[in-house]
XYZ file of C-alpha atoms in Angstrom:
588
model
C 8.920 -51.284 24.239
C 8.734 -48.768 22.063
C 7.873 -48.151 18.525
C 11.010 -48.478 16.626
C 11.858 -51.594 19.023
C 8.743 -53.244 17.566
C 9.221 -52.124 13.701
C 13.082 -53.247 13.868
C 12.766 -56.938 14.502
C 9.550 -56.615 10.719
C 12.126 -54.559 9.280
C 14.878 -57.268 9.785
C 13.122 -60.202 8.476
C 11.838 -58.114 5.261
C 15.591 -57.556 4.620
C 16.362 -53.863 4.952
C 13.114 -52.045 4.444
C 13.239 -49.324 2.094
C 15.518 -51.333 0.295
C 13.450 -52.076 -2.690
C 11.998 -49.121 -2.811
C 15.209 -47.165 -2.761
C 16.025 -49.685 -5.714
C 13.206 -47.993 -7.769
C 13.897 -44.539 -7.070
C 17.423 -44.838 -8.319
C 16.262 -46.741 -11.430
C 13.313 -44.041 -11.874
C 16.275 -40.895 -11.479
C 18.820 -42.775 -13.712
C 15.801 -42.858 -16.519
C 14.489 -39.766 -15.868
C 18.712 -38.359 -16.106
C 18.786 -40.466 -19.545
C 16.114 -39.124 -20.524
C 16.665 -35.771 -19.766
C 19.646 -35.461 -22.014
C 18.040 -36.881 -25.042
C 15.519 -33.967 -24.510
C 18.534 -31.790 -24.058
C 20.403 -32.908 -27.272
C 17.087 -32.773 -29.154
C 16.258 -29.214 -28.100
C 20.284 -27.742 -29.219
C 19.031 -30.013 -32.753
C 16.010 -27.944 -32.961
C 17.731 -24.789 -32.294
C 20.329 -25.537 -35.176
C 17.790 -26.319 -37.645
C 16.025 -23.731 -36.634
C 18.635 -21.123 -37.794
C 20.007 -23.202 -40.788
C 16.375 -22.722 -41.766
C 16.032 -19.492 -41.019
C 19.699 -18.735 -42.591
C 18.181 -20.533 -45.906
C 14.899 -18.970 -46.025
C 16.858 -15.386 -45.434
C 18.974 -16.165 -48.736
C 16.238 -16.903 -50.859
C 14.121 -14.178 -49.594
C 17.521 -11.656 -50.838
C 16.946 -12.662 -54.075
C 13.549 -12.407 -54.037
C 13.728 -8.681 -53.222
C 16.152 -8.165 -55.497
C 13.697 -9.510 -57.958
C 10.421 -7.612 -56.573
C 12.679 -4.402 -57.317
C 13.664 -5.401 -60.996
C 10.382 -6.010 -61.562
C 8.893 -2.851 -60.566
C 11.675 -1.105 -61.981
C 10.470 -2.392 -65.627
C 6.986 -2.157 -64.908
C 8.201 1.733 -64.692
C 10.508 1.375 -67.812
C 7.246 0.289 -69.601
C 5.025 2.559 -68.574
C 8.047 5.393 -68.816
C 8.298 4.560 -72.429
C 4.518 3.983 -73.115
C 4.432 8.229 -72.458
C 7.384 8.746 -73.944
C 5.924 7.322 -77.338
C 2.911 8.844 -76.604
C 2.291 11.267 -79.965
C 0.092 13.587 -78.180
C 2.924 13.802 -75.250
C 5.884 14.418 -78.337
C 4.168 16.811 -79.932
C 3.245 18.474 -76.664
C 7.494 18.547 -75.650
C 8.381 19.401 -79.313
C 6.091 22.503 -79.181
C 6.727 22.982 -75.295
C 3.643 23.598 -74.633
C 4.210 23.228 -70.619
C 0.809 22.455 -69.375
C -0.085 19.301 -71.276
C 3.776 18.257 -70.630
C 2.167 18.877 -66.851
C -1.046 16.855 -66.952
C 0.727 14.074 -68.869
C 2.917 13.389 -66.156
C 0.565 14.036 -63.661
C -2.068 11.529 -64.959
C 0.264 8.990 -66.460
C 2.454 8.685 -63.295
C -0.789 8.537 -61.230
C -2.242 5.599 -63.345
C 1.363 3.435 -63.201
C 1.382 4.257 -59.587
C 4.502 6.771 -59.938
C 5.011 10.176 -57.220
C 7.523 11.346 -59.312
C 7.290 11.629 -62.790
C 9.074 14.331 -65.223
C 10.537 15.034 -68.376
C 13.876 16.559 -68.964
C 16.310 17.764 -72.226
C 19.183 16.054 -73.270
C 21.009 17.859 -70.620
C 19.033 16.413 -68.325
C 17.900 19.580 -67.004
C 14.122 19.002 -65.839
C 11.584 21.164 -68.460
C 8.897 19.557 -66.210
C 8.573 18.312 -62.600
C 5.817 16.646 -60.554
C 6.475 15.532 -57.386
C 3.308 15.042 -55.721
C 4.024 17.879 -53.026
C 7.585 16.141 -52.036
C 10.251 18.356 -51.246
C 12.806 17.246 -54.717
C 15.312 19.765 -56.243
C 15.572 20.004 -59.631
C 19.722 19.330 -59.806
C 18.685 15.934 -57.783
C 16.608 14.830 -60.544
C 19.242 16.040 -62.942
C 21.861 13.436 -61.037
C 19.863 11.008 -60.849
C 18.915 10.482 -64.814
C 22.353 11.507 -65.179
C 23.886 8.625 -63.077
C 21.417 6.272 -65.051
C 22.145 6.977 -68.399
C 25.911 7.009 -67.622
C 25.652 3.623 -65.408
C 23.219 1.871 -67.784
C 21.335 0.809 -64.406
C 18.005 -0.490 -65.231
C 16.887 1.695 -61.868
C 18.123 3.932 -59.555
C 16.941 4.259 -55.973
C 17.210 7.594 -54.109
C 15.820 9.536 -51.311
C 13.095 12.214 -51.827
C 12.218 14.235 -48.717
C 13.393 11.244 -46.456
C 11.834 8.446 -48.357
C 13.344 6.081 -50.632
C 12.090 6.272 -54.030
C 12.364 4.217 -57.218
C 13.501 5.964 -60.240
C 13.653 4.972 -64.137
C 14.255 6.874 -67.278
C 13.693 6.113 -70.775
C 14.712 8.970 -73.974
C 11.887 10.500 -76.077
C 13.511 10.048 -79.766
C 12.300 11.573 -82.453
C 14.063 10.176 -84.384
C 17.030 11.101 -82.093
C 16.365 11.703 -78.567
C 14.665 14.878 -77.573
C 14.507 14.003 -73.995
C 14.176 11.934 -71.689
C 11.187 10.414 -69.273
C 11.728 9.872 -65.637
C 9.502 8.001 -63.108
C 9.855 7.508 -59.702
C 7.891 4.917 -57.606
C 7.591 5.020 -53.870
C 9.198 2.308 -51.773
C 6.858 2.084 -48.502
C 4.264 -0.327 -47.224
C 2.742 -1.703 -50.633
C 6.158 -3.099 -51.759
C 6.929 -4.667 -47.951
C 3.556 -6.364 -48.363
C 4.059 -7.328 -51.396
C 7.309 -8.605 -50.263
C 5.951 -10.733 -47.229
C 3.105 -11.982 -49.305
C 5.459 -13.479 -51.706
C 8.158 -15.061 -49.437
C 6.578 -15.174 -46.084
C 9.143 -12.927 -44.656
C 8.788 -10.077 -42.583
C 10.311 -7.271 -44.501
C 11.203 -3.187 -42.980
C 12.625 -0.570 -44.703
C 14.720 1.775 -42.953
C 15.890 5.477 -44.618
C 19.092 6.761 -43.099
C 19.116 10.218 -44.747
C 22.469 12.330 -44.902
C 23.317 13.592 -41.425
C 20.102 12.198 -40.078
C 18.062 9.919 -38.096
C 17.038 6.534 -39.357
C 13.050 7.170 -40.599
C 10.856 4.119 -40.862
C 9.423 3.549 -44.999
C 7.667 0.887 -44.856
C 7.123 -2.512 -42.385
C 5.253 -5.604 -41.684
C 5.694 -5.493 -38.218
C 3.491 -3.974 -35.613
C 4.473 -0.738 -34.525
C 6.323 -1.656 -30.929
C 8.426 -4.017 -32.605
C 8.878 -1.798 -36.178
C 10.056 0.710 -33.381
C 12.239 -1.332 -31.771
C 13.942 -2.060 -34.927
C 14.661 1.073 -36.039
C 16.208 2.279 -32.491
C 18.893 -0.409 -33.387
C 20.686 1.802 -36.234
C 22.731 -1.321 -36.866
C 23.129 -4.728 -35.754
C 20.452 -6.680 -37.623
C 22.047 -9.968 -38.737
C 21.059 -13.491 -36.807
C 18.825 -13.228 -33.177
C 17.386 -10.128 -32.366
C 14.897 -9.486 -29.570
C 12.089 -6.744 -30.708
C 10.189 -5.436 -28.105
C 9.561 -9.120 -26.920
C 9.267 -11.133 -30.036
C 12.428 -13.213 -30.726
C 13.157 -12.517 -34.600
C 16.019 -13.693 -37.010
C 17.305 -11.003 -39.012
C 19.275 -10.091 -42.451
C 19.749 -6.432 -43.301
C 20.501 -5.837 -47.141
C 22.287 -2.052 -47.199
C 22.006 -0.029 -50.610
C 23.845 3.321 -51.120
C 21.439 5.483 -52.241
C 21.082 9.091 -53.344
C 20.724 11.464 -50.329
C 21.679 8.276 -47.873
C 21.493 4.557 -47.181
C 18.463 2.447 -47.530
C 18.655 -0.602 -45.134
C 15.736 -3.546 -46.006
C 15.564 -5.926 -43.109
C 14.339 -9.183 -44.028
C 12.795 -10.711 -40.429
C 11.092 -14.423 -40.039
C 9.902 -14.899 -36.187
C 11.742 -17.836 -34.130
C 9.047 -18.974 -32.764
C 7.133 -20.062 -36.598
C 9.959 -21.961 -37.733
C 10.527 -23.767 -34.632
C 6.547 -24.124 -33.630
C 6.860 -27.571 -35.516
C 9.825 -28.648 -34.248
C 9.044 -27.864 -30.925
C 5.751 -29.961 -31.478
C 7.655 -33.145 -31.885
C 9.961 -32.449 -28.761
C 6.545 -32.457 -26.631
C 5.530 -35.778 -28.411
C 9.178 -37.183 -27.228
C 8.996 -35.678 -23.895
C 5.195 -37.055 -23.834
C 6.550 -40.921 -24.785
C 9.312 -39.910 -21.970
C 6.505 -39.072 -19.446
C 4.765 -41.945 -20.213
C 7.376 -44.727 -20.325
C 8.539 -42.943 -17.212
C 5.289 -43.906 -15.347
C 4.896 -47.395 -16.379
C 8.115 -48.094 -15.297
C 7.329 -46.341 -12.063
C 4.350 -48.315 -11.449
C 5.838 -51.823 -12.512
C 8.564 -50.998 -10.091
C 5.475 -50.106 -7.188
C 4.058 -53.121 -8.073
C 7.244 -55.241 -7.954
C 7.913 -53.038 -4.505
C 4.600 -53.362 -3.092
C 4.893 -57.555 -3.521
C 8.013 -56.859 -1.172
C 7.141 -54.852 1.394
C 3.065 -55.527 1.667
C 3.569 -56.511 5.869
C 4.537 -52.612 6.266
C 2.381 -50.775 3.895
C -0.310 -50.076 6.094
C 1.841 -49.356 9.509
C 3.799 -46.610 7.046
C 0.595 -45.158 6.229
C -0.649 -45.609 9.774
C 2.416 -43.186 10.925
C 2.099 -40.678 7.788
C -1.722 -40.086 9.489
C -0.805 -39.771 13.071
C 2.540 -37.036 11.647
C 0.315 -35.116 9.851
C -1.376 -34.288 13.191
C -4.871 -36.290 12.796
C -4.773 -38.229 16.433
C -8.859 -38.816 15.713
C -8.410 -41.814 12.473
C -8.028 -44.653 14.272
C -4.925 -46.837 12.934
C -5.354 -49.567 10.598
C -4.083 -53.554 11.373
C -5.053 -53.402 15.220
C -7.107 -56.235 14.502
C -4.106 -58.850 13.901
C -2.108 -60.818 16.140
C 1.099 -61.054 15.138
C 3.956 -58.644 15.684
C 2.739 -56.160 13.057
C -0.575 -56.279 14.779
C 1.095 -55.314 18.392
C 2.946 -52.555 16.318
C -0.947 -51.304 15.082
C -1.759 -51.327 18.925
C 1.059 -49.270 20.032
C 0.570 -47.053 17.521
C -3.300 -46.371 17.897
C -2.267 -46.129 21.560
C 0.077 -42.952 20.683
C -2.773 -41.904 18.623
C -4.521 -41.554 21.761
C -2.117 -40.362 23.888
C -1.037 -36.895 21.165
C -5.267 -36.540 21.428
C -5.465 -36.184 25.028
C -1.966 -33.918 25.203
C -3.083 -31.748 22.878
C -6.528 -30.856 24.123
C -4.661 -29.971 27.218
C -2.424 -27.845 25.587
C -5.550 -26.281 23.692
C -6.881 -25.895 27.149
C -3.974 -24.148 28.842
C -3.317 -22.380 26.247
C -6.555 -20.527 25.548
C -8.389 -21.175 29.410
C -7.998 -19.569 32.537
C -7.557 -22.420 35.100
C -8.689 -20.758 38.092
C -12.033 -19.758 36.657
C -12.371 -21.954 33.630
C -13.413 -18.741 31.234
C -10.755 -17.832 28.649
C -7.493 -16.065 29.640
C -6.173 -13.178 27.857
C -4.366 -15.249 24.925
C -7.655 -16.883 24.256
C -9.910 -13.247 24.758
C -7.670 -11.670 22.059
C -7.889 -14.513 19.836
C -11.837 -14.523 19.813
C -11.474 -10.542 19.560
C -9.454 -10.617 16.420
C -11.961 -13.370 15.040
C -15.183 -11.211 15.941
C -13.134 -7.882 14.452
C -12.375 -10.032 11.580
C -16.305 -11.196 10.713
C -17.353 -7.318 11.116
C -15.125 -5.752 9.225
C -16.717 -6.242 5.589
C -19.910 -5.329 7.044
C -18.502 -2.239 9.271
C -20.523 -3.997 11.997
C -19.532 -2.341 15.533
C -17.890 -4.391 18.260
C -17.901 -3.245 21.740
C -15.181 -4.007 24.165
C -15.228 -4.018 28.353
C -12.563 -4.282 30.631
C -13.571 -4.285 34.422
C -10.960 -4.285 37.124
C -11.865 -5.017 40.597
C -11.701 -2.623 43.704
C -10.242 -3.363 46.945
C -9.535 -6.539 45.708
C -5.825 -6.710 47.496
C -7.591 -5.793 50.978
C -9.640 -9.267 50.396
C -6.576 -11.118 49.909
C -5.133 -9.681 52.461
C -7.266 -10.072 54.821
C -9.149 -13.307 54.181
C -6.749 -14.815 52.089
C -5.614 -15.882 49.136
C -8.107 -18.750 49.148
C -11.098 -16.528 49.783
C -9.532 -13.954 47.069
C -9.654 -16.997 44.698
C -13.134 -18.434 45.125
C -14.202 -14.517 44.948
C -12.325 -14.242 40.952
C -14.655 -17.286 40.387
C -17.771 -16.250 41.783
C -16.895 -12.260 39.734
C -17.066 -15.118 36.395
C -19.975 -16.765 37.554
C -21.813 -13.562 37.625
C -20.483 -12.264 34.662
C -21.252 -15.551 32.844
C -25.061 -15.964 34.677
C -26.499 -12.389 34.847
C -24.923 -9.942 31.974
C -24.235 -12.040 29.260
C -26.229 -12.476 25.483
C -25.495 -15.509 23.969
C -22.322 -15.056 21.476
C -20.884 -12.715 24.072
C -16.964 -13.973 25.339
C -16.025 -13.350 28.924
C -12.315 -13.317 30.047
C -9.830 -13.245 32.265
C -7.062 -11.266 31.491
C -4.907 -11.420 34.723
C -4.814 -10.686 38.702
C -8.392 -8.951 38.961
C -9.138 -7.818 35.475
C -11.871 -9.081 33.369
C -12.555 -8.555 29.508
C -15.995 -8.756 27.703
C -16.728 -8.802 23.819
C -19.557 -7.461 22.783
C -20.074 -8.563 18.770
C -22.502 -6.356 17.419
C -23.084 -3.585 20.151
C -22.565 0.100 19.666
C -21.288 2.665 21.989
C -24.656 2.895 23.405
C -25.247 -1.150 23.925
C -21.784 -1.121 24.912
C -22.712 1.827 27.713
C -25.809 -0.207 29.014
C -23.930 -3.175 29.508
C -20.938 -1.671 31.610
C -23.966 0.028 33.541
C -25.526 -3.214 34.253
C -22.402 -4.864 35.015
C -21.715 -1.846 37.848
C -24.935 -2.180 39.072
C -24.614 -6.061 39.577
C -21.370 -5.198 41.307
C -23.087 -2.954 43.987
C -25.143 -6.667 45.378
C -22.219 -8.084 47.448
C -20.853 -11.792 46.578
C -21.420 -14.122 49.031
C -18.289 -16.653 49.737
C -19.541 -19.150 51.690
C -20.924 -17.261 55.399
C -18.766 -14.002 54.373
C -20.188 -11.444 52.380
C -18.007 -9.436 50.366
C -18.803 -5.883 49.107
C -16.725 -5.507 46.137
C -17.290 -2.988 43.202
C -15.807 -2.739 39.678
C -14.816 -0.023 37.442
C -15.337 -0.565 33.874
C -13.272 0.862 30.949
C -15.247 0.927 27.302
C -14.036 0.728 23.882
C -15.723 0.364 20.988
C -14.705 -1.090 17.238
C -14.097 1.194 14.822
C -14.306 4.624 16.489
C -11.439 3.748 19.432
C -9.298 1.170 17.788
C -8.894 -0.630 14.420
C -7.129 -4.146 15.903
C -7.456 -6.181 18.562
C -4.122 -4.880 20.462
C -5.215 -1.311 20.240
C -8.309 -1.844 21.279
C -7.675 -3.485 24.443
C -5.228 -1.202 25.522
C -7.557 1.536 24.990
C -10.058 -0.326 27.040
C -8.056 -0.412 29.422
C -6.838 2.864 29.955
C -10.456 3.948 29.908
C -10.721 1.533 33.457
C -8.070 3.097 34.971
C -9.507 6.194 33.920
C -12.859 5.189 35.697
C -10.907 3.759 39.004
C -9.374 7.076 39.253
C -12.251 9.647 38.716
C -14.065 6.896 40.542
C -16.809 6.607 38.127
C -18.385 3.167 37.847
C -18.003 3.218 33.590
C -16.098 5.256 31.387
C -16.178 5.622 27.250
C -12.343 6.128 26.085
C -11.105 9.144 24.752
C -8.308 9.896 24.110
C -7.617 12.548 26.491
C -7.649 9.773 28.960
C -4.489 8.610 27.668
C -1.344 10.344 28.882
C 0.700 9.064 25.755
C -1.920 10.274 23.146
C -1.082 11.472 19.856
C -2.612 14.962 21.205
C -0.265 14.807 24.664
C 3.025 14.217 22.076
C 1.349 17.010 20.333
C 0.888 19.463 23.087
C 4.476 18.514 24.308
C 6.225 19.049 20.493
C 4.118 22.685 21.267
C 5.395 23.624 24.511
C 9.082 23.746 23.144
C 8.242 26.041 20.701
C 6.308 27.947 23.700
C 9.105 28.205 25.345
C 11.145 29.095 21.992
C 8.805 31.880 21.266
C 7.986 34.249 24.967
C 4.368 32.268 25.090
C 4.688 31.319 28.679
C 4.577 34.248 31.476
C 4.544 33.848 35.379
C 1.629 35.209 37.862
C 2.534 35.580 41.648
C -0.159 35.282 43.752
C 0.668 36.292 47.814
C -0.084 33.733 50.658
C -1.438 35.562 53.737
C -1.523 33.951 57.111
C -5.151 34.549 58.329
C -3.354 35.244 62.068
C -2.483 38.669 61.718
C -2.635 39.041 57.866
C 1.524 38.889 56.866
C 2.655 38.064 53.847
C 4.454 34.367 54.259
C 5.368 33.532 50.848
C 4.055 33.343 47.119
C 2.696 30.791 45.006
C 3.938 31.116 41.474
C 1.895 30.729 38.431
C 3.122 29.628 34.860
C 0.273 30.097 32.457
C 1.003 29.694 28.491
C -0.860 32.003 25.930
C -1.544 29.596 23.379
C -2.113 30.481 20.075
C -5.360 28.634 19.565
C -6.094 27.770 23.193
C -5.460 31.106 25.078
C -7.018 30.125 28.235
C -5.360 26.566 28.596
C -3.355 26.208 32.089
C -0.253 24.357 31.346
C 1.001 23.915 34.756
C 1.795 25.392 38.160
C 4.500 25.323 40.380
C 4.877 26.073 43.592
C 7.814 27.987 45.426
């Protein structure tokens, strides 16, 4: 009987399982789904108040710029007409003497804070200018006071050299007006301060002079989102994104003399709504935790009904999650959910034993019982793996058998057996340092690794190995003279991963089985598809392209009566760099 047959008949009696648990979970998603779109009505809430807010706060801060600007525009009226009454300054313009008119201006307008400060006739022609090195012609000046007295403005705001300025004028009487005073007061960064220490409000000015580009005057923001700002040219009213930082936005235009002068009155998203936003993570903390009380009521209620099964359910969550070695809980009883336990400690068992077969068929050669070659590049990659931070060298061996077919042949493939296992006894029992892997790959190959040995080390072991080989095995009364060639390769000089390694190894063996040497080191000369063979073969096309090849006939003479019986042809190739290099020879 088998698992399921066992749980059904429990399952049965309880009256459908997972039924009160499924109960819960619905009642947990239908809360979580209620409350989910209270959170989702509250958050559109706080978004609307949000901008009502920021719509309100935008309003006020209008009028309070319109304010800041009448102020400063009389604190310039008054100090305008304190020079203006000024008797030293009248009787300086009534007997023109120019130079104290100069230093007047100069020093009053620096004391009220003014750039521009200068006094012109009742034609409004300027008799004297200071400008504080700004580029300001005289018939701007003249339009300016002009448009003033005409308008009756308290102010008039113009551009001077691309940035806005703030101009007044007051008449000199004496009794009847001689002239008049003009002052003009910078609008930059001390008037946005100002501005955002009085209302909180983020405040740029932008100067759009006549035919040109939009110039920043003055900001509160930091530069990348200042720049931002003024790469918009238009488009400032409700969201704006600046470089990042959500803003809310209200641009106040003013057509001014030599342009338009845009203020942009800013208050960040994120401030308004911080508070807001702190009482939707109070609600959605309530929600959280009135979502787990009622989750563990409903476990507790759940766990009342389905106690029997608990611990079989957690018995089968173990043994899934591939841990055959914790024994299962509830063997100990004797009723049905006891015999359940039992079966399932007994597939506990069972996935234990499978799967250190698997391990061992995976990873072990059965005929010998060393590793095979899935389990020899596994332990290769591992030991490449633990060197590689310390550059520590790793030597490689792969020995492959001679006249190893002949002994199957001719004793048998019994006897050729028993002689692979007696090649990995000796390879396990006389060569070997402890932490050294042994392997075989296949037929009548064998692998070594060699953690920690050089190209020298590496040498002296193949050596030893060839000279073990030249003792013959004994297989039971038959003694079997068998020798090995060995091919060498060595971590990091002939490979960087396991693969390339191997293979290099192992054309290093054949290598050795065909010069018949007992060990060769790899080069890679040895290997016929080399970078440097590709190389040599991209070459001989162009050879051939360019007249580098040339043939050499060399006579065959028959020794019995010296005739000529033929020619051997020759094709040697000039090479550029190797000159003397024979190519290849045919023979006709």
């Amino acid at each position: 009987m088998n698992v399921w047959q066992r749980l059904r008949p429990a399952l049965v009696r309880l009256g459908g399982g997972g039924l009160a648990l499924r109960f819960v979970a619905l009642s947990l998603v239908l809360l979580l789904a209620v409350q989910a779109a209270g959170l989702a009505v509250v958050d559109r809430s706080i978004d609307r108040q949000a901008r009502n807010q920021l719509d309100g706060e935008l309003r006020v801060g209008e009028r309070v710029w319109l304010r800041l600007l009448d102020t400063q525009a009389q604190r310039l009226r008054q100090g305008a007409a304190l020079l203006s009454s000024d008797y030293g300054f009248r009787t300086a313009a009534a007997s023109g003497d120019a130079e104290t008119i100069a230093s007047a201006l100069r020093n009053h307008g620096a004391r009220i804070g003014a750039s521009v400060a200068g006094l012109l006739d009742t034609e409004f022609a300027p008799r004297a200018l200071h400008t504080g090195g700004a580029a300001m012609a005289p018939q701007a000046v003249h339009d300016i006071v002009e448009a003033l007295v005409r308008d009756g403005s308290a102010s008039r705001i113009a551009l001077v050299d691309g940035h806005p300025h703030q101009f007044v004028a007051v008449p000199m009487r004496a009794p009847l007006t001689i002239g008049w005073v003009v002052m003009g007061f910078p609008l930059g960064d001390a008037v946005v301060q100002d501005m955002h220490a009085l209302s909180g409000l983020h405040v740029t000015l932008l100067a759009v002079p006549d035919g040109g580009p939009a110039r920043l005057a003055g900001t509160t923001l930091d530069a990348a989102a200042a720049e931002a700002l003024r790469q918009r040219g238009s488009g400032f009213e409700g969201a704006l994104d600046l470089a990042g930082q959500a803003a809310y936005g209200h641009a106040m235009q003013q057509d001014v003399a030599g342009g338009a002068l845009h203020a942009v009155l800013l208050r960040s998203i994120d401030e308004v709504a911080a508070p807001l936003h702190e009482l939707q993570r109070v609600l959605a903390m309530l929600t959280l935790v009135g979502v787990l009380l009622f989750g563990l009521g409903s476990a507790w209620m759940a766990r009342r009904l389905t106690t029997p099964l608990r611990a079989l359910a957690r018995a089968s969550e173990e043994l899934g999650r591939g841990d055959p070695a914790l024994p299962t809980r509830g063997s100990e009883r004797r009723d049905e959910i006891g015999d359940l336990a039992r079966a399932f400690d007994q597939m506990r068992r069972d996935v234990a034993r499978h799967q250190a077969e698997l391990h061992e068929l995976a990873f072990t050669d059965r005929l010998t019982g060393i590793r095979n070659r899935t389990g020899f590049h596994a332990a290769l990659a591992q030991a490449l793996a633990v060197a590689a931070p310390h550059r520590v060298p790793v030597g490689v061996l792969m020995l492959g058998l001679d006249r190893f077919r002949l002994v199957n042949d001719v004793l048998g493939h019994a006897t050729g057996d028993a002689l692979l296992r007696a090649v990995a006894t000796r390879l396990l029992g006389d060569v070997l340092r402890h932490g050294d892997v042994v392997a075989r790959l296949g037929g009548d190959e064998f692998a070594l690794l060699l953690p920690g040995s050089d190209a020298d080390a590496t040498r002296a072991v193949a050596q030893r190995i060839a000279r073990s080989f030249a003792q013959p095995l004994t297989l039971d009364t038959q003694a079997v003279d068998l020798s090995a060639a060995v091919g060498i390769a060595c971590w990091p000089a002939h490979g960087g991963g396991a693969d390339e390694l191997l293979m290099h190894a192992e054309v290093a063996m054949y290598a050795a089985k065909r010069r018949r040497e007992p060990a060769l080191v790899y080069t890679p000369a040895m290997d016929p598809g080399s970078a440097a063979t590709l190389s040599l073969l991209s070459q001989l096309r162009r050879a051939v392209e360019h007249g580098e090849l040339r043939m050499l006939l060399q006579p065959k003479v028959a020794l019995a009566g010296h005739r000529l019986v033929g020619a051997e042809a020759l094709m040697r190739w000039s090479h550029p760099e190797r000159a003397k290099a024979k190519i290849g020879r045919a023979h006709v």
